[in-house]
Short mmCIF file of C-alpha atoms in Angstrom, two decimals:
data_model
loop_
_atom_site.label_atom_id
_atom_site.label_comp_id
_atom_site.label_asym_id
_atom_site.label_seq_id
_atom_site.Cartn_x
_atom_site.Cartn_y
_atom_site.Cartn_z
CA UNK A 1186 -26.62 69.17 -16.63
CA UNK A 1187 -28.51 65.95 -17.41
CA UNK A 1188 -30.87 64.85 -14.59
CA UNK A 1189 -30.67 61.18 -15.83
CA UNK A 1190 -27.51 59.17 -16.17
CA UNK A 1191 -26.09 55.77 -16.34
CA UNK A 1192 -23.53 54.09 -14.06
CA UNK A 1193 -21.94 51.89 -17.11
CA UNK A 1194 -21.35 53.04 -20.62
CA UNK A 1195 -20.49 49.63 -21.72
CA UNK A 1196 -21.73 46.22 -20.36
CA UNK A 1197 -20.45 42.91 -21.85
CA UNK A 1198 -22.30 39.78 -21.12
CA UNK A 1199 -22.31 36.08 -22.43
CA UNK A 1200 -25.29 34.81 -24.18
CA UNK A 1201 -27.74 33.21 -21.78
CA UNK A 1202 -26.71 35.30 -18.72
CA UNK A 1203 -28.87 37.79 -16.96
CA UNK A 1204 -27.99 41.50 -17.57
CA UNK A 1205 -28.53 44.34 -15.44
CA UNK A 1206 -28.32 48.06 -16.79
CA UNK A 1207 -28.56 50.93 -13.99
CA UNK A 1208 -29.71 54.31 -14.22
CA UNK A 1209 -29.63 57.16 -11.67
CA UNK A 1210 -31.90 60.21 -11.81
CA UNK A 1211 -31.90 63.36 -9.92
CA UNK A 1212 -35.37 64.91 -10.38
CA UNK A 1213 -37.32 63.77 -7.60
CA UNK A 1214 -40.57 65.14 -9.28
CA UNK A 1215 -40.31 62.79 -12.11
CA UNK A 1216 -43.42 60.13 -11.99
CA UNK A 1217 -42.63 58.11 -15.09
CA UNK A 1218 -39.71 56.29 -16.27
CA UNK A 1219 -39.11 54.57 -19.37
CA UNK A 1220 -36.49 52.20 -20.92
CA UNK A 1221 -35.62 52.30 -24.62
CA UNK A 1222 -33.43 50.13 -26.79
CA UNK A 1223 -31.72 51.59 -29.71
CA UNK A 1224 -30.14 49.20 -32.31
CA UNK A 1225 -27.45 50.69 -34.78
CA UNK A 1226 -29.14 52.82 -37.50
CA UNK A 1227 -32.47 52.81 -35.90
CA UNK A 1228 -34.43 54.99 -33.59
CA UNK A 1229 -34.96 54.14 -29.93
CA UNK A 1230 -37.61 51.50 -29.55
CA UNK A 1231 -39.88 51.26 -26.39
CA UNK A 1232 -39.26 48.46 -24.00
CA UNK A 1233 -41.00 48.77 -20.79
CA UNK A 1234 -42.17 51.73 -18.39
CA UNK A 1235 -43.06 52.38 -14.78
CA UNK A 1236 -44.89 54.79 -12.87
CA UNK A 1237 -43.53 56.35 -9.64
CA UNK A 1238 -46.19 54.34 -7.63
CA UNK A 1239 -44.82 51.00 -8.49
CA UNK A 1240 -41.44 49.75 -7.42
CA UNK A 1241 -41.41 46.51 -9.90
CA UNK A 1242 -42.79 45.84 -13.28
CA UNK A 1243 -42.22 42.95 -15.46
CA UNK A 1244 -42.57 42.29 -19.26
CA UNK A 1245 -41.37 39.62 -21.53
CA UNK A 1246 -37.79 38.71 -20.25
CA UNK A 1247 -37.35 42.08 -18.84
CA UNK A 1248 -38.07 43.57 -15.45
CA UNK A 1249 -37.72 47.29 -14.35
CA UNK A 1250 -37.01 48.08 -10.73
CA UNK A 1251 -37.61 51.46 -9.31
CA UNK A 1252 -36.05 52.70 -6.12
CA UNK A 1253 -37.44 56.18 -5.23
CA UNK A 1254 -35.54 56.40 -2.06
CA UNK A 1255 -32.14 56.57 -3.85
CA UNK A 1256 -33.42 57.66 -7.23
CA UNK A 1257 -32.33 54.45 -9.13
CA UNK A 1258 -33.66 52.69 -11.92
CA UNK A 1259 -32.72 49.17 -13.24
CA UNK A 1260 -33.53 47.31 -16.17
CA UNK A 1261 -32.97 43.43 -15.82
CA UNK A 1262 -32.86 41.33 -19.17
CA UNK A 1263 -33.28 37.50 -18.56
CA UNK A 1264 -31.36 34.92 -20.72
CA UNK A 1265 -29.71 37.55 -22.68
CA UNK A 1266 -29.69 36.94 -26.59
CA UNK A 1267 -27.42 38.42 -29.19
CA UNK A 1268 -30.49 40.14 -30.62
CA UNK A 1269 -30.31 42.19 -27.32
CA UNK A 1270 -27.13 43.96 -28.14
CA UNK A 1271 -28.02 47.62 -28.64
CA UNK A 1272 -27.67 50.86 -26.64
CA UNK A 1273 -30.09 51.14 -23.88
CA UNK A 1274 -31.64 54.44 -22.47
CA UNK A 1275 -33.31 55.26 -19.51
CA UNK A 1276 -35.63 58.23 -19.60
CA UNK A 1277 -37.70 60.18 -17.05
CA UNK A 1278 -40.82 62.16 -17.76
CA UNK A 1279 -40.34 65.99 -16.80
CA UNK A 1280 -43.83 67.34 -17.86
CA UNK A 1281 -46.98 65.99 -16.13
CA UNK A 1282 -50.48 66.79 -17.11
CA UNK A 1283 -50.63 65.13 -20.45
CA UNK A 1284 -47.51 66.68 -22.14
CA UNK A 1285 -45.09 63.67 -22.33
CA UNK A 1286 -41.43 64.91 -22.70
CA UNK A 1287 -39.03 62.36 -21.37
CA UNK A 1288 -35.41 63.33 -20.65
CA UNK A 1289 -32.88 60.63 -21.63
CA UNK A 1290 -29.65 59.74 -20.22
CA UNK A 1291 -26.53 59.07 -22.17
CA UNK A 1292 -26.98 55.22 -22.81
CA UNK A 1293 -25.44 52.04 -21.84
CA UNK A 1294 -24.14 49.86 -24.74
CA UNK A 1295 -25.06 46.27 -24.19
CA UNK A 1296 -22.78 43.74 -25.88
CA UNK A 1297 -23.71 40.10 -25.81
CA UNK A 1298 -21.13 37.52 -27.00
CA UNK A 1299 -22.47 34.23 -28.27
CA UNK B 441 -50.30 50.20 -39.24
CA UNK B 442 -47.39 52.30 -40.43
CA UNK B 443 -45.10 53.47 -37.54
CA UNK B 444 -43.45 57.00 -37.47
CA UNK B 445 -41.82 57.55 -40.87
CA UNK B 446 -39.16 60.47 -41.38
CA UNK B 447 -37.61 61.74 -44.73
CA UNK B 448 -34.92 62.07 -46.12
CA UNK B 449 -32.83 59.24 -44.36
CA UNK B 450 -29.46 61.09 -44.94
CA UNK B 451 -28.68 64.51 -45.75
CA UNK B 452 -25.40 66.39 -46.31
CA UNK B 453 -25.54 70.37 -46.11
CA UNK B 454 -22.89 73.10 -46.21
CA UNK B 455 -22.61 75.64 -43.41
CA UNK B 456 -24.77 78.38 -43.55
CA UNK B 457 -27.45 76.61 -45.47
CA UNK B 458 -31.08 75.71 -44.30
CA UNK B 459 -32.43 72.33 -44.25
CA UNK B 460 -36.07 70.92 -43.66
CA UNK B 461 -36.87 67.50 -42.22
CA UNK B 462 -40.08 65.74 -42.29
CA UNK B 463 -42.01 63.46 -40.35
CA UNK B 464 -45.30 61.53 -40.33
CA UNK B 465 -46.64 60.15 -37.00
CA UNK B 466 -47.87 56.69 -36.09
CA UNK B 467 -51.26 56.18 -37.11
CA UNK B 468 -53.66 57.60 -34.49
CA UNK B 469 -51.09 59.86 -32.68
CA UNK B 470 -51.61 63.54 -32.57
CA UNK B 471 -48.43 64.92 -31.01
CA UNK B 472 -44.93 65.20 -32.41
CA UNK B 473 -41.70 65.71 -30.72
CA UNK B 474 -38.45 66.30 -32.22
CA UNK B 475 -35.03 65.28 -30.79
CA UNK B 476 -31.46 65.86 -31.72
CA UNK B 477 -29.01 62.96 -31.10
CA UNK B 478 -25.34 63.46 -31.25
CA UNK B 479 -22.99 60.57 -31.78
CA UNK B 480 -22.44 58.65 -28.66
CA UNK B 481 -25.33 60.77 -26.76
CA UNK B 482 -28.80 60.34 -25.79
CA UNK B 483 -31.60 62.08 -27.77
CA UNK B 484 -32.01 65.79 -26.73
CA UNK B 485 -35.50 67.30 -26.71
CA UNK B 486 -35.87 70.13 -29.31
CA UNK B 487 -39.68 70.76 -29.31
CA UNK B 488 -43.17 69.28 -29.31
CA UNK B 489 -46.11 69.98 -31.55
CA UNK B 490 -49.74 69.37 -30.67
CA UNK B 491 -52.65 70.96 -32.41
CA UNK B 492 -50.26 72.75 -34.93
CA UNK B 493 -48.77 74.75 -32.24
CA UNK B 494 -45.32 74.56 -30.49
CA UNK B 495 -46.30 73.38 -26.86
CA UNK B 496 -42.96 72.83 -25.24
CA UNK B 497 -39.30 73.70 -26.23
CA UNK B 498 -36.09 72.59 -25.06
CA UNK B 499 -32.88 74.44 -25.01
CA UNK B 500 -32.22 74.99 -28.72
CA UNK B 501 -31.58 78.43 -30.37
CA UNK B 502 -34.35 79.99 -32.60
CA UNK B 503 -32.66 78.60 -35.80
CA UNK B 504 -34.68 75.72 -34.92
CA UNK B 505 -38.31 75.98 -35.90
CA UNK B 506 -41.06 73.57 -36.68
CA UNK B 507 -44.47 73.22 -38.09
CA UNK B 508 -47.25 70.86 -37.63
CA UNK B 509 -49.99 70.20 -40.27
CA UNK B 510 -53.80 69.42 -40.07
CA UNK B 511 -52.80 65.88 -40.63
CA UNK B 512 -50.47 65.74 -37.73
CA UNK B 513 -47.31 65.42 -39.82
CA UNK B 514 -44.40 67.86 -38.91
CA UNK B 515 -41.37 69.47 -40.19
CA UNK B 516 -38.29 70.64 -38.51
CA UNK B 517 -36.42 73.43 -40.05
CA UNK B 518 -32.71 74.50 -39.15
CA UNK B 519 -31.50 77.86 -40.53
CA UNK B 520 -27.93 78.89 -40.84
CA UNK B 521 -26.51 75.50 -40.22
CA UNK B 522 -23.42 75.07 -38.06
CA UNK B 523 -20.88 72.18 -38.14
CA UNK B 524 -22.31 71.11 -34.65
CA UNK B 525 -25.77 70.78 -35.95
CA UNK B 526 -24.57 67.43 -37.42
CA UNK B 527 -26.51 64.69 -35.56
CA UNK B 528 -29.37 62.17 -35.92
CA UNK B 529 -32.59 64.10 -35.82
CA UNK B 530 -35.35 61.80 -34.42
CA UNK B 531 -39.14 62.29 -34.60
CA UNK B 532 -41.30 60.71 -32.28
CA UNK B 533 -45.16 60.64 -32.03
CA UNK B 534 -47.44 60.17 -29.15
CA UNK B 535 -51.12 60.50 -28.02
CA UNK B 536 -51.83 63.75 -25.91
CA UNK B 537 -54.27 63.61 -23.09
CA UNK B 538 -54.26 59.89 -22.76
CA UNK B 539 -55.37 58.47 -19.30
CA UNK B 540 -51.98 57.03 -18.97
CA UNK B 541 -48.53 58.55 -20.30
CA UNK B 542 -48.30 57.58 -23.81
CA UNK B 543 -44.61 56.08 -24.63
CA UNK B 544 -43.24 57.97 -27.50
CA UNK B 545 -42.63 55.93 -30.82
CA UNK B 546 -39.77 56.96 -32.67
CA UNK B 547 -38.79 57.12 -36.38
CA UNK B 548 -35.44 55.74 -37.56
CA UNK B 549 -34.25 59.45 -37.85
CA UNK B 550 -32.70 61.62 -40.49
CA UNK B 551 -28.81 61.63 -40.37
CA UNK B 552 -27.72 65.47 -40.90
CA UNK B 553 -24.05 66.03 -41.95
CA UNK B 554 -23.05 69.64 -42.14
CA UNK B 555 -19.70 70.17 -43.93
#
């Protein structure tokens, strides 16, 4: 089965609220994690990544948290906007040594209500 | 700077036929990976090409084959199409051997419908 999964298939929030999308992974050897955003009719777009030697990384309006103890990853989006509506995927890297082949989970659909 | 481009954007084929999808990687990238994304699912890894060779392969049958050209562009071929092959086929490029993991850059995919 898949080693990466998401707790919530759909998340609905109000514009301006903060959003938190969660992800569980099972491969303890994974050392690199990535969040992708996929809008309708488009390919996944890189949002933010984090290495296993970190527990937090911040970008513009987004923060990724990594808890290796419980194999949990989360994506926090501050002040969510309608343009953030999309499917969000977490992915873990399964091939160290330069060959980057992320494994994707099922995805969470984020719906932002104006 | 052009990103990853894929062609065609949509394709309809009949069971048993063969199909070829094409991908041009982002400028500066040398590695191409192909993914299959069924409706409502995450992308599933098919294979990865680097230096014109298949380097890694996912759990897909031999009906799925590929090629990478000297200019780093790539093709995905699927023979003896089945209804279950209907999906969005995504191409992603990256740079092999970076000092850090290089996130994949995806194209917008080819939507294949098998009837």
